[in-house]
Amino acid sequence: MMSGKQPGKNSVAAVRRRSVSWVMIAAVAVVVVFAGSIFGYVYVQYSAKAEGEAAVAEWTPSETNRDPARKIPGVVAQDFEAGKHVTPAQRVNYDASPPYGGPHDGAWASCNGVVYESPVRTENFIHSLEHGAVWITYNPESVDGAGVAALREKVQGQQYLTMSPYPGLDKPISLQSWGRQLKVDRADDPRVDQFIRATRTNQYTHPEVGASCDALGAGQFDPDAPPPFDPNPPGADAVPMAAGNGTGAGQGNWM
C-alpha cells in the first residue's frame, strides 16, 4: 500500500484556478496590445489626415485667405489691367519672360488640361491666365523626360491647367497665373502644387471669373494647330504693356 496522501480536491482546484488566471491575464494582455495597436494606427492616420487638410487649407483661396500664393517662397506678384486685346498679327512687348499678365490676343489658348508638345504663341496663353488658368512652362533644354512626364501628369485632363515648352526660359520650370509667377528647378518641388492650388481659378486674383477655357476651334484658336511661338524680339512695332484694346477691334467682348 502507498503511504503518501493523495492530493485533495481543494489543491487540484487551486492549481486549476491559477492556470485559468494566467490564461485570462495573457488573453487580456493580447487584447490590450491589439487595442493599443488599433488606436495607434487610427491616431497616426487621423493625425496625417489632419496635417494634410491643414496643409491644403493653407494654400486654398478663401474669404480669409484670398491670395495664398503670396506666402509661397519665390512667387512674384504684379497687378495688370484686364481686357486689353491685340490682333493675331500683333505682338506685345512684355516685361517678363514668360509674361504673366498684360495685353493679349482676343482668343485664348485652350487650357482645360491641354499639354502642347511644341511652343505656342505667348499672347494667346496670357488670355488664358485672365480666365483663371495656370500655364506651366519648361525649358526643353534643361528639363529631362522624367520631369516633363511629371508635369504632364499634373496637367493632363485637368480644368484650367495647360502646359507648353518655352525656349530660352531662364529657369527649368516656370508657372504663371494672372499676376503671379513662380520659377523652380524641379518638377517635384512642393511649391508647384502649392502654386496651382493657390492660383487656379482663384476668384480673388484673376479678372474674368467663370470665363471659359474650352477650345475655340479652327479660325480662332485651334489646339490641334496652334499659332507658333516666335523666339525673336518683338520689334519696334510691338504693342507696349500700357496699350491694348482698340487694336483688336471686335474682340474685346470675348470672355
Short mmCIF file of C-alpha atoms in Angstrom, two decimals, residues 13-200:
data_model
loop_
_atom_site.label_atom_id
_atom_site.label_comp_id
_atom_site.label_asym_id
_atom_site.label_seq_id
_atom_site.Cartn_x
_atom_site.Cartn_y
_atom_site.Cartn_z
CA ALA A 13 -8.99 23.20 -7.83
CA ALA A 14 -6.42 25.77 -6.69
CA VAL A 15 -3.98 24.69 -9.39
CA ARG A 16 -6.70 24.89 -11.99
CA ARG A 17 -7.70 28.36 -10.79
CA ARG A 18 -4.10 29.54 -11.05
CA SER A 19 -3.85 28.15 -14.59
CA VAL A 20 -7.10 29.80 -15.62
CA SER A 21 -5.94 33.10 -14.07
CA TRP A 22 -2.73 33.12 -16.08
CA VAL A 23 -4.62 32.27 -19.26
CA MET A 24 -7.02 35.15 -18.61
CA ILE A 25 -4.16 37.54 -17.87
CA ALA A 26 -2.42 36.52 -21.09
CA ALA A 27 -5.67 36.92 -23.06
CA VAL A 28 -6.32 40.37 -21.57
CA ALA A 29 -2.74 41.38 -22.37
CA VAL A 30 -3.20 40.30 -26.00
CA VAL A 31 -6.44 42.28 -26.22
CA VAL A 32 -4.78 45.36 -24.68
CA VAL A 33 -1.83 45.17 -27.10
CA PHE A 34 -4.18 44.67 -30.06
CA ALA A 35 -6.40 47.56 -28.97
CA GLY A 36 -3.33 49.75 -28.50
CA SER A 37 -2.12 48.89 -31.98
CA ILE A 38 -5.51 49.75 -33.48
CA PHE A 39 -5.66 53.01 -31.54
CA GLY A 40 -2.11 53.88 -32.58
CA TYR A 41 -2.87 53.18 -36.23
CA VAL A 42 -6.08 55.23 -36.14
CA TYR A 43 -4.32 58.07 -34.35
CA VAL A 44 -1.48 58.14 -36.88
CA GLN A 45 -3.93 58.07 -39.79
CA TYR A 46 -6.07 60.80 -38.23
CA SER A 47 -3.02 62.95 -37.49
CA ALA A 48 -1.73 62.53 -41.03
CA LYS A 49 -5.15 63.43 -42.45
CA ALA A 50 -5.42 66.47 -40.19
CA GLU A 51 -1.95 67.63 -41.18
CA GLY A 52 -2.79 67.09 -44.85
CA GLU A 53 -6.01 69.06 -44.57
CA ALA A 54 -4.21 71.87 -42.76
CA ALA A 55 -1.56 71.99 -45.48
CA VAL A 56 -4.22 72.08 -48.20
CA ALA A 57 -6.16 74.79 -46.38
CA GLU A 58 -3.04 76.94 -46.19
CA TRP A 59 -2.90 77.14 -49.99
CA THR A 60 -6.63 77.15 -50.72
CA PRO A 61 -8.15 80.58 -51.51
CA SER A 62 -10.95 81.66 -49.19
CA GLU A 63 -12.57 84.83 -47.89
CA THR A 64 -9.97 84.99 -45.12
CA ASN A 65 -7.08 83.73 -47.29
CA ARG A 66 -7.62 85.45 -50.62
CA ASP A 67 -4.12 85.30 -52.07
CA PRO A 68 -2.21 82.37 -50.56
CA ALA A 69 0.28 82.40 -53.43
CA ARG A 70 1.99 85.43 -51.90
CA LYS A 71 3.08 83.19 -49.00
CA ILE A 72 4.91 80.78 -51.31
CA PRO A 73 8.67 81.46 -51.33
CA GLY A 74 9.80 82.69 -54.74
CA VAL A 75 6.43 83.91 -56.01
CA VAL A 76 6.43 87.31 -57.68
CA ALA A 77 3.22 89.32 -57.97
CA GLN A 78 2.14 92.24 -60.11
CA ASP A 79 -1.16 93.96 -60.92
CA PHE A 80 -2.26 94.10 -64.56
CA GLU A 81 -5.15 95.83 -66.24
CA ALA A 82 -7.54 93.29 -67.74
CA GLY A 83 -9.34 93.18 -71.08
CA LYS A 84 -6.55 94.68 -73.19
CA HIS A 85 -6.62 92.86 -76.53
CA VAL A 86 -4.42 92.76 -79.61
CA THR A 87 -4.95 91.18 -83.02
CA PRO A 88 -3.50 87.81 -84.08
CA ALA A 89 -0.93 89.66 -86.20
CA GLN A 90 0.38 91.79 -83.33
CA ARG A 91 2.96 91.08 -80.69
CA VAL A 92 3.24 92.55 -77.22
CA ASN A 93 6.43 93.94 -75.73
CA TYR A 94 6.11 92.02 -72.47
CA ASP A 95 8.25 92.98 -69.48
CA ALA A 96 8.71 89.40 -68.18
CA SER A 97 9.67 86.08 -69.73
CA PRO A 98 7.41 84.21 -69.64
CA PRO A 99 4.90 87.02 -69.13
CA TYR A 100 2.09 86.58 -66.61
CA GLY A 101 -0.27 89.41 -67.47
CA GLY A 102 -0.79 92.37 -69.77
CA PRO A 103 -2.26 92.87 -73.26
CA HIS A 104 -3.07 89.64 -75.04
CA ASP A 105 -4.72 88.10 -78.07
CA GLY A 106 -8.52 88.21 -78.24
CA ALA A 107 -8.54 84.40 -78.49
CA TRP A 108 -7.41 82.38 -75.51
CA ALA A 109 -5.35 79.20 -75.74
CA SER A 110 -7.37 76.11 -74.89
CA CYS A 111 -6.49 75.46 -71.27
CA ASN A 112 -8.56 72.55 -69.98
CA GLY A 113 -5.75 70.09 -69.35
CA VAL A 114 -4.12 70.58 -72.75
CA VAL A 115 -0.42 69.71 -73.00
CA TYR A 116 1.22 71.38 -76.00
CA GLU A 117 4.24 69.49 -77.28
CA SER A 118 5.61 72.50 -79.20
CA PRO A 119 5.98 76.14 -78.14
CA VAL A 120 2.83 78.23 -78.71
CA ARG A 121 2.26 81.96 -79.21
CA THR A 122 2.53 83.71 -75.86
CA GLU A 123 -0.24 86.28 -76.45
CA ASN A 124 -2.86 83.51 -76.52
CA PHE A 125 -1.71 81.99 -73.24
CA ILE A 126 -1.93 85.31 -71.43
CA HIS A 127 -5.64 85.45 -72.26
CA SER A 128 -5.99 82.01 -70.68
CA LEU A 129 -4.45 83.36 -67.48
CA GLU A 130 -7.06 86.13 -67.46
CA HIS A 131 -9.68 83.35 -67.34
CA GLY A 132 -8.14 81.77 -64.25
CA ALA A 133 -5.83 79.20 -65.80
CA VAL A 134 -2.35 78.21 -64.68
CA TRP A 135 0.16 77.94 -67.52
CA ILE A 136 3.14 75.68 -66.81
CA THR A 137 6.21 76.24 -68.96
CA TYR A 138 9.54 74.45 -69.06
CA ASN A 139 12.87 74.87 -70.79
CA PRO A 140 13.16 71.87 -73.14
CA GLU A 141 16.96 72.03 -72.86
CA SER A 142 17.08 71.73 -69.07
CA VAL A 143 14.11 69.51 -68.11
CA ASP A 144 14.54 65.82 -68.85
CA GLY A 145 11.89 63.35 -69.96
CA ALA A 146 11.02 62.32 -66.40
CA GLY A 147 10.50 65.96 -65.41
CA VAL A 148 8.28 66.64 -68.42
CA ALA A 149 6.28 63.48 -67.67
CA ALA A 150 5.78 64.57 -64.04
CA LEU A 151 4.47 67.96 -65.17
CA ARG A 152 2.26 66.37 -67.80
CA GLU A 153 0.70 64.14 -65.17
CA LYS A 154 -0.29 67.21 -63.16
CA VAL A 155 -1.87 68.93 -66.18
CA GLN A 156 -3.44 66.37 -68.48
CA GLY A 157 -7.23 66.36 -68.27
CA GLN A 158 -7.34 68.98 -65.51
CA GLN A 159 -9.58 72.03 -65.84
CA TYR A 160 -7.84 75.41 -66.12
CA LEU A 161 -4.37 73.92 -66.46
CA THR A 162 -2.17 73.98 -69.54
CA MET A 163 1.47 73.38 -70.35
CA SER A 164 3.99 74.05 -73.09
CA PRO A 165 7.75 74.23 -73.68
CA TYR A 166 9.20 77.74 -73.57
CA PRO A 167 12.57 78.10 -75.32
CA GLY A 168 15.14 80.29 -73.60
CA LEU A 169 13.49 80.11 -70.18
CA ASP A 170 15.99 81.26 -67.54
CA LYS A 171 14.90 78.54 -65.09
CA PRO A 172 13.98 74.93 -65.83
CA ILE A 173 10.28 75.43 -64.93
CA SER A 174 8.05 78.47 -64.60
CA LEU A 175 4.39 78.61 -63.55
CA GLN A 176 2.15 81.55 -64.46
CA SER A 177 -1.28 82.66 -63.33
CA TRP A 178 -2.73 86.13 -63.83
CA GLY A 179 -0.40 88.47 -61.93
CA ARG A 180 1.53 85.67 -60.22
CA GLN A 181 4.63 83.71 -61.23
CA LEU A 182 6.85 81.03 -59.68
CA LYS A 183 10.09 79.64 -61.11
CA VAL A 184 11.57 76.37 -59.83
CA ASP A 185 14.32 73.92 -60.71
CA ARG A 186 12.47 70.61 -60.38
CA ALA A 187 9.03 69.22 -61.16
CA ASP A 188 8.82 67.60 -57.73
CA ASP A 189 9.28 70.90 -55.89
CA PRO A 190 6.30 71.04 -53.46
CA ARG A 191 5.75 74.69 -54.38
CA VAL A 192 4.47 73.57 -57.79
CA ASP A 193 1.35 72.01 -56.27
CA GLN A 194 1.02 74.86 -53.79
CA PHE A 195 1.04 77.42 -56.59
CA ILE A 196 -1.56 75.50 -58.62
CA ARG A 197 -3.90 75.22 -55.65
CA ALA A 198 -3.39 78.85 -54.64
CA THR A 199 -3.95 80.42 -58.06
CA ARG A 200 -6.03 78.19 -60.35
#
